[in-house]
Coordinates of N, CA and C in Angstrom, one line a residue:
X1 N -19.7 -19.0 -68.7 CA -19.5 -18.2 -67.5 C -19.9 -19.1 -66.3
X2 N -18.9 -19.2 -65.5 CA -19.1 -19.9 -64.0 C -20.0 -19.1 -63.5
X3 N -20.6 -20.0 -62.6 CA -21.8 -19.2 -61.8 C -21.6 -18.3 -60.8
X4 N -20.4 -18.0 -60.2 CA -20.0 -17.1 -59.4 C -19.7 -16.0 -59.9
X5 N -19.3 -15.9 -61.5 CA -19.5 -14.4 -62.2 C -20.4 -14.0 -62.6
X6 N -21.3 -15.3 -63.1 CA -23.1 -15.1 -63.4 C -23.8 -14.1 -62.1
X7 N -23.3 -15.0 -61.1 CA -24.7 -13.8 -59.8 C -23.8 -12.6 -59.6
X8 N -22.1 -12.4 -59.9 CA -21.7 -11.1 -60.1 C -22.4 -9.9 -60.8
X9 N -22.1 -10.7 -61.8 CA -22.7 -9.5 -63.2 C -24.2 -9.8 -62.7
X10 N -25.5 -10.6 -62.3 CA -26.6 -10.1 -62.4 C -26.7 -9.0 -60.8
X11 N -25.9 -9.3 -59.8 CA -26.3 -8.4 -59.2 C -25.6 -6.9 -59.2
X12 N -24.8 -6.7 -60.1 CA -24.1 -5.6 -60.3 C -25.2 -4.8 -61.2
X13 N -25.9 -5.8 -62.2 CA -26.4 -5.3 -63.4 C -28.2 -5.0 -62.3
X14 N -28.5 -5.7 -61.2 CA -29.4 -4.7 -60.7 C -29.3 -3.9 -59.8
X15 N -27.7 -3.6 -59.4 CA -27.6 -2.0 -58.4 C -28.0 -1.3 -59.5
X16 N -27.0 -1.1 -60.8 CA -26.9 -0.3 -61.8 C -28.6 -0.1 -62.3
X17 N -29.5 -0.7 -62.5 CA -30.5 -0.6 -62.7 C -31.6 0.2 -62.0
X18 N -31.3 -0.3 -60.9 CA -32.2 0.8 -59.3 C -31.4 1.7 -59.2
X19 N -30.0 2.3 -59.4 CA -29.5 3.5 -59.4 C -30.2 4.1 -60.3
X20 N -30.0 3.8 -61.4 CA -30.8 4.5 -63.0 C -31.8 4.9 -62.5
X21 N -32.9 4.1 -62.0 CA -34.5 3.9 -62.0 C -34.5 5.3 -61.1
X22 N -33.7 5.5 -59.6 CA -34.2 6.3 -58.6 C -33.6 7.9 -59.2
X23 N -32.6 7.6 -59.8 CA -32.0 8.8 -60.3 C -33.0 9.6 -61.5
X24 N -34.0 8.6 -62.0 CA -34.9 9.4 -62.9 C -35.8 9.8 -62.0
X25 N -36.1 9.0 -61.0 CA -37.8 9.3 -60.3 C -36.9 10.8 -59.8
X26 N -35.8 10.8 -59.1 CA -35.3 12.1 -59.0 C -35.3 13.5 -60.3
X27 N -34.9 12.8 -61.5 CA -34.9 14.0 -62.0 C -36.2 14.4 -62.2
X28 N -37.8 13.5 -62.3 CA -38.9 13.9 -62.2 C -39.2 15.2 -61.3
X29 N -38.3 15.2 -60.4 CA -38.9 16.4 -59.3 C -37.0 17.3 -59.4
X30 N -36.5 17.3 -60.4 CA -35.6 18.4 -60.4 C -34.8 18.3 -59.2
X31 N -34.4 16.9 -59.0 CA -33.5 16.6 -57.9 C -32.4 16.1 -58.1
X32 N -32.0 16.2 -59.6 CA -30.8 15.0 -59.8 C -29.7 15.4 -60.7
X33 N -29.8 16.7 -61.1 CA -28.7 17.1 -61.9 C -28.7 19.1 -61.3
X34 N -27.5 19.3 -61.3 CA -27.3 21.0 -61.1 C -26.6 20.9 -59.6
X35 N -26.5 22.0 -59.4 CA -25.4 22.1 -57.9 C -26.1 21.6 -56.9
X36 N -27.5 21.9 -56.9 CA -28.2 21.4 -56.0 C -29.2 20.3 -56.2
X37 N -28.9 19.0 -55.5 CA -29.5 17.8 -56.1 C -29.3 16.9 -55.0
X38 N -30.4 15.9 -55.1 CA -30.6 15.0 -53.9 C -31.1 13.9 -54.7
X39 N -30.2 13.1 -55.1 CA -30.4 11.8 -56.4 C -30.7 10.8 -54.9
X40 N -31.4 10.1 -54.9 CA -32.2 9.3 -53.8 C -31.3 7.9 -54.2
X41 N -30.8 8.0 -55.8 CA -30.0 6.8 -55.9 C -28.5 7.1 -55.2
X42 N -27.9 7.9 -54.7 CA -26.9 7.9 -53.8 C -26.6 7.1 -52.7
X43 N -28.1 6.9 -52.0 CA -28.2 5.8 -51.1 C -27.3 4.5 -51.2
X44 N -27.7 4.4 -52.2 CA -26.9 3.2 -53.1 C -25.3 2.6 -52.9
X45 N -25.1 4.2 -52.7 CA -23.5 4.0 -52.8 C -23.0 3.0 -51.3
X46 N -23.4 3.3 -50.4 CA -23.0 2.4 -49.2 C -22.9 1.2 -49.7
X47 N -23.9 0.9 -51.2 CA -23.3 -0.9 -51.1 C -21.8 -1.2 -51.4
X48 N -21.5 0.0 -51.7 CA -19.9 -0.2 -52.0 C -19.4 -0.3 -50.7
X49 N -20.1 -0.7 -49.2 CA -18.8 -1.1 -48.4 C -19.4 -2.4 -48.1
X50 N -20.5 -3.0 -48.8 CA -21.0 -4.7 -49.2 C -20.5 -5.7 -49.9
X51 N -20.3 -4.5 -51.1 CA -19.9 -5.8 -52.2 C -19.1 -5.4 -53.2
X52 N -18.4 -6.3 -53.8 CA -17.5 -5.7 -55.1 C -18.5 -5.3 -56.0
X53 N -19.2 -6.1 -56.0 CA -20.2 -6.2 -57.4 C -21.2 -4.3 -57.3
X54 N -21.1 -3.7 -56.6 CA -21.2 -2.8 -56.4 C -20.6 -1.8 -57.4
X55 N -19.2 -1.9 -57.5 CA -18.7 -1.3 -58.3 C -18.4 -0.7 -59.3
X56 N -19.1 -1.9 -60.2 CA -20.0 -1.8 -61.8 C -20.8 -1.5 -61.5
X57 N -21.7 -2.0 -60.9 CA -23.7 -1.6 -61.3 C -23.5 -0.1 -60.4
X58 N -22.4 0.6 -59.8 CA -23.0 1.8 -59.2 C -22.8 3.2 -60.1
X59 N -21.6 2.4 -61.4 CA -21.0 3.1 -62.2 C -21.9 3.0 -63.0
X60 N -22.1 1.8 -64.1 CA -23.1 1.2 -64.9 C -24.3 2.3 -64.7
X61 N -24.8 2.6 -63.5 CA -25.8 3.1 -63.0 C -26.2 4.3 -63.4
X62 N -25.0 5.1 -63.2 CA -24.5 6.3 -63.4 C -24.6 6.9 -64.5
X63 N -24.2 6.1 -64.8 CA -23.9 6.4 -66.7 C -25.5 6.6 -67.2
X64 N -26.0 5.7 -67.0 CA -27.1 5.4 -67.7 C -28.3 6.5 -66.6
X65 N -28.2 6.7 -66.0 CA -28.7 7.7 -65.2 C -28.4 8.7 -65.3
X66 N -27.2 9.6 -66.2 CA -26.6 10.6 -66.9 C -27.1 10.8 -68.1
X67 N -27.9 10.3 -69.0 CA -27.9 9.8 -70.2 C -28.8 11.5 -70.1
X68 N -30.1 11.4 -69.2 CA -30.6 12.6 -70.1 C -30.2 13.7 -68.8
X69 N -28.9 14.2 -68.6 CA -28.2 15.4 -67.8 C -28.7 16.4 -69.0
X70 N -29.1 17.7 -68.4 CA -29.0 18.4 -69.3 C -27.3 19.1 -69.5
X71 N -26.2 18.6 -69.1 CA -24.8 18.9 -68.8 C -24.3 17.8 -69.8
X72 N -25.4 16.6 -71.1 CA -24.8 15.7 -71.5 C -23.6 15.1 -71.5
X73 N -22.9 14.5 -72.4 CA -22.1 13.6 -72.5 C -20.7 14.2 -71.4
X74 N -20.8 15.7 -71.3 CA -19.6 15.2 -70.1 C -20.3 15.5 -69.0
X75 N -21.6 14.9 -68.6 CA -21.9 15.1 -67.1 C -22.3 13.3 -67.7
X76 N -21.8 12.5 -68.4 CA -21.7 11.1 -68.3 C -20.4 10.9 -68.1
X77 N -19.6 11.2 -68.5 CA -18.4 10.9 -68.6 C -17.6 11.6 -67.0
X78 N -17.8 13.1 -66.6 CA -17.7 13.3 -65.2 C -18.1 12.4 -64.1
X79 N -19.7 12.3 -64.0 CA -20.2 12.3 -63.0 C -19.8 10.4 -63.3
X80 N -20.0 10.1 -64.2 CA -19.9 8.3 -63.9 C -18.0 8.2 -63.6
X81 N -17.2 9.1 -63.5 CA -16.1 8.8 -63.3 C -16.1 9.2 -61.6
X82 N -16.4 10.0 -61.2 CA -16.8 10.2 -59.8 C -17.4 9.4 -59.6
X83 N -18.2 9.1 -59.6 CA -19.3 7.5 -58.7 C -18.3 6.4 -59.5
X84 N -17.3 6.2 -60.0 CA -16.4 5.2 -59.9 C -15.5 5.1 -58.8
X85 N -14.9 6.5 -58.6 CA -13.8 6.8 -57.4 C -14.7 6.7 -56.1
X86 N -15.4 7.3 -56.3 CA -16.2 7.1 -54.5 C -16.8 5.6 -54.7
X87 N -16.9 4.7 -55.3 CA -17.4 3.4 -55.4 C -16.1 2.4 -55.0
X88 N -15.0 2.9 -55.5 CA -13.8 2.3 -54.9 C -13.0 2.5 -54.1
X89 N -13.1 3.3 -53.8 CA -12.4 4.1 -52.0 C -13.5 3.5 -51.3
X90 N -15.0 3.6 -51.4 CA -15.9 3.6 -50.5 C -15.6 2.0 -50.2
X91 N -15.5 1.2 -51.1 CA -15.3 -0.4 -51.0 C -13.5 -0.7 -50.0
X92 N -13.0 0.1 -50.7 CA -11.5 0.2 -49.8 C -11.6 0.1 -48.4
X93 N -12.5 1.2 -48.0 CA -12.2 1.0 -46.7 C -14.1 0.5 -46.0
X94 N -14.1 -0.6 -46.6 CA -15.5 -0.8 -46.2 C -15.6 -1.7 -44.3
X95 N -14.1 -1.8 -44.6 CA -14.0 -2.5 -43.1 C -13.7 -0.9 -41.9
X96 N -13.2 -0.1 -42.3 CA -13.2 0.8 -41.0 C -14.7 1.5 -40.7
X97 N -15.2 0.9 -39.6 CA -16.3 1.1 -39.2 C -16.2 1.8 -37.7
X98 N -17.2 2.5 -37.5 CA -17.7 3.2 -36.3 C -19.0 2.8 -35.9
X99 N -18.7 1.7 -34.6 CA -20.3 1.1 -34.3 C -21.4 0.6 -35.2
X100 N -20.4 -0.3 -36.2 CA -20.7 -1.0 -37.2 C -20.9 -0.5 -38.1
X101 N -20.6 1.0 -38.3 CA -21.5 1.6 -39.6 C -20.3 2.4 -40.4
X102 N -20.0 2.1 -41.8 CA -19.1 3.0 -42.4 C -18.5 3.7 -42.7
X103 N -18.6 4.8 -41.6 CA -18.9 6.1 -42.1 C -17.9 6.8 -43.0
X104 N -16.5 5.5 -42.7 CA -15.5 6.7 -43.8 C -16.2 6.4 -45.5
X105 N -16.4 5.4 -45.6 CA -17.2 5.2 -47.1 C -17.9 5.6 -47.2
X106 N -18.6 6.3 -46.3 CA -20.1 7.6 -46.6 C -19.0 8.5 -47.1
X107 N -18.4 8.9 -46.7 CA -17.7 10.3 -47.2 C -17.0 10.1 -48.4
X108 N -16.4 9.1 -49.3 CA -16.4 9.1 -50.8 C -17.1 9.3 -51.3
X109 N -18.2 9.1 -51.6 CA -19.3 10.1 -52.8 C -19.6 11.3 -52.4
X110 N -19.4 11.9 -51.0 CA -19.3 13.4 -50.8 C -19.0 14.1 -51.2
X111 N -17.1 14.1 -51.1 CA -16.2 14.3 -51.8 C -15.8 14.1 -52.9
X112 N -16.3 13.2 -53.6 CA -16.0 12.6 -55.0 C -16.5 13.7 -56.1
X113 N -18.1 13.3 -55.6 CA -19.1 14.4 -56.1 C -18.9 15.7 -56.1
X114 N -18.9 16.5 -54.8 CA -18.6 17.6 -54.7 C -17.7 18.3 -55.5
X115 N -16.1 17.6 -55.6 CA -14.9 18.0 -56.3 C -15.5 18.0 -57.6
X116 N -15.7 16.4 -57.9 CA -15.6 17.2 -59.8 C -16.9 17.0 -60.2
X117 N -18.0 16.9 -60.0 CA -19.9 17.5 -60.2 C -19.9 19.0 -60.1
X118 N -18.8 19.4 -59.0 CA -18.7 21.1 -58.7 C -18.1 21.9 -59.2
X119 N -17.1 20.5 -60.3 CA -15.8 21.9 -61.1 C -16.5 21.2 -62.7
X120 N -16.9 20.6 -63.0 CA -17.6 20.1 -64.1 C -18.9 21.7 -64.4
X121 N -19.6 21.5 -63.4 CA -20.8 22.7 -63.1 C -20.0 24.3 -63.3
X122 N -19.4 24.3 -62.5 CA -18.6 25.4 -62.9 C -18.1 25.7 -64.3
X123 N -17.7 24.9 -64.2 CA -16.9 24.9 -66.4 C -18.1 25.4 -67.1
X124 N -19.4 24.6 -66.5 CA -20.5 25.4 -67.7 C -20.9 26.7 -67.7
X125 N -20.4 27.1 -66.4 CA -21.3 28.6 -66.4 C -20.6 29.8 -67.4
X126 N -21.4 31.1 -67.4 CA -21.3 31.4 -69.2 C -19.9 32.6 -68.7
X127 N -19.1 32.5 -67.3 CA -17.9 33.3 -67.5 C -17.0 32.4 -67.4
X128 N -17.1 30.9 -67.1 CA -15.8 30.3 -67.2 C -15.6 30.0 -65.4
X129 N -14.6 29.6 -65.5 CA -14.1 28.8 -64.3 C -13.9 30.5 -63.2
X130 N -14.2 30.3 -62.1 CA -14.0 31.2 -61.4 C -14.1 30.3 -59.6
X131 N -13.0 30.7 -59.2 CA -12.3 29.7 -57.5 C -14.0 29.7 -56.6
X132 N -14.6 31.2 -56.3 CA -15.3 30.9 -55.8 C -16.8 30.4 -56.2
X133 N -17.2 30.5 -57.6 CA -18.0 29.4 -57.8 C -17.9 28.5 -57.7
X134 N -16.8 27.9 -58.0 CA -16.2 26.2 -57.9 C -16.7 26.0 -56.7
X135 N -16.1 26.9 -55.3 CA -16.4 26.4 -54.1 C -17.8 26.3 -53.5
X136 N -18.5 27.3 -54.2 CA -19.9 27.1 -53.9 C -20.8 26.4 -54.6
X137 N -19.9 25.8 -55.8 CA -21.2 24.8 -56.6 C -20.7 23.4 -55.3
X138 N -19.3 23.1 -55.7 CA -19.2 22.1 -54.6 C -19.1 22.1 -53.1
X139 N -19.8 23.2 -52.5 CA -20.5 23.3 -51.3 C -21.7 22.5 -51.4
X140 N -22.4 23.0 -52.4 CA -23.5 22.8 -52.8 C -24.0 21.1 -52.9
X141 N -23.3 20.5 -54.0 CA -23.5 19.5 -54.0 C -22.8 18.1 -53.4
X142 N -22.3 18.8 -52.2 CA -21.5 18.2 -51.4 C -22.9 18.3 -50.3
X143 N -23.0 19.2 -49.6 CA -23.8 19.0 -48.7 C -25.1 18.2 -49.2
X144 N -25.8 18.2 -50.8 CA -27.1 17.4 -51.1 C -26.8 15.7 -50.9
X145 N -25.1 15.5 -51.3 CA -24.6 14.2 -51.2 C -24.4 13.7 -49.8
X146 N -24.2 14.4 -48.6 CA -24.2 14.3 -47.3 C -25.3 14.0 -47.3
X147 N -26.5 15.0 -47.2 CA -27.6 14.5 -46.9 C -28.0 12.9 -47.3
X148 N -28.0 12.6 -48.4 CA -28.2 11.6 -48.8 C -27.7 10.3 -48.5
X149 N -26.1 10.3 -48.3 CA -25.4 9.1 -48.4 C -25.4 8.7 -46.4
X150 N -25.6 9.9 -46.0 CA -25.7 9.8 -44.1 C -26.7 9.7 -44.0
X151 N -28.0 10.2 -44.1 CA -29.4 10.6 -43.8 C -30.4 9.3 -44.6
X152 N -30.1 8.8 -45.8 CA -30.5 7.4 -46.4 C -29.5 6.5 -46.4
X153 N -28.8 6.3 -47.2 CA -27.5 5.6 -47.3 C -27.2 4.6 -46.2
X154 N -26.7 5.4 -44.7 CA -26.3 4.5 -43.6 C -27.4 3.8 -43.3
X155 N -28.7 4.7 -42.8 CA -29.8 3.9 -42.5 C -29.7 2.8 -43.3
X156 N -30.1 2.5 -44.9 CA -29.9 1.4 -45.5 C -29.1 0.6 -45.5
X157 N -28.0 0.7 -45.5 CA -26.9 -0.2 -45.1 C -27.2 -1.3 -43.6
X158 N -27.5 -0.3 -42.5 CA -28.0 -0.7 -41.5 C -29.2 -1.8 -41.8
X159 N -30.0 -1.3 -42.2 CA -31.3 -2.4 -42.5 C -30.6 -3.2 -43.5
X160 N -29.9 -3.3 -44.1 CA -29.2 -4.5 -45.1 C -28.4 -5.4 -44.5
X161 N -27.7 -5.3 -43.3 CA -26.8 -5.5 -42.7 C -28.0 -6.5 -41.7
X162 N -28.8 -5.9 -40.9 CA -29.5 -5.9 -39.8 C -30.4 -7.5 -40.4
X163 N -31.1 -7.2 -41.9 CA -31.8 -8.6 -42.4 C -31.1 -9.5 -43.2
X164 N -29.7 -9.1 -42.8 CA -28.8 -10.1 -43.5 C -28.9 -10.3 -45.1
X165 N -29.3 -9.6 -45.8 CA -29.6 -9.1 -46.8 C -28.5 -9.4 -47.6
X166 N -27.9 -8.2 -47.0 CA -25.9 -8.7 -47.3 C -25.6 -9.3 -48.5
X167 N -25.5 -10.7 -47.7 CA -25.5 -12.1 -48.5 C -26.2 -12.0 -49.6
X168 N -27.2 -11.0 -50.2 CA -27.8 -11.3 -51.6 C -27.3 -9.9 -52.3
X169 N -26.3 -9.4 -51.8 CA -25.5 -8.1 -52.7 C -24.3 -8.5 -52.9

């Protein structure tokens, strides 16, 4: 392996690792799985308007950060397919900026999340799919993902950007 896929894969393989790590310290305090959840590793996602290498380690991340959902194997297979889409939209448009700061890439993991974390959640409940619980689980975890990806997220990006950091994502 050339060394430009070597620091690929190791820095993909440590978003994915600090996504994992913050997503558990999250589920410690019952923050990281159910409609309402504030996974501290969401932050994260802005690196997707830094770097490709983002795009594995945010997924990678995910997955393995899913492992103990109590919504198992399809809240791995949902929720890491969502933090793929909002990891690659979010990278898409990592250049349209407002006063240097991303904001349309903040709103892919919003939306990502929201849609199918909110219709995933719904499927489990014990009457079945119903329009307005869908819309209120993904109210739900739409606004915990806002908070997160605008309220942590930009800030970080900002300080990554600001210490030139950048260059080591």
């Amino acid at each position: 392996m050339n060394k430009k896929k070597t620091v690929f894969v190791v820095r993909a393989a440590v978003i994915a690792a600090l996504y994992a790590g913050l997503t558990y310290a999250a589920s410690l305090l019952n923050l990281a799985y159910g409609s309402i959840q504030f996974r501290f590793s969401e932050a994260l996602t802005l690196l997707a308007a830094i770097s490709p290498a983002s795009i594995p380690g945010l997924t990678i991340g995910c997955l393995l950060g899913n492992i103990t959902s109590p919504y198992g194997l399809v809240d791995i297979l949902c929720g890491t397919f969502a933090t793929l889409v909002a990891a690659v939209l979010s990278y898409a448009t990592r250049n349209v900026k407002f006063k240097d700061l991303p904001l349309l890439s903040a709103i892919f993991p919003v939306l990502s999340n929201a849609i199918i974390v909110g219709l995933e959640i719904t499927l489990f409940m014990p009457e079945g799919f119903k329009l307005q619980a869908f819309l209120i689980n993904a109210l739900q975890v739409g606004i915990g993902e806002l908070v997160i990806c605008y309220g942590l997220g930009l800030p970080l990006y900002k300080v990554i950007k600001k210490t030139k950091l950048d260059k080591m994502i």
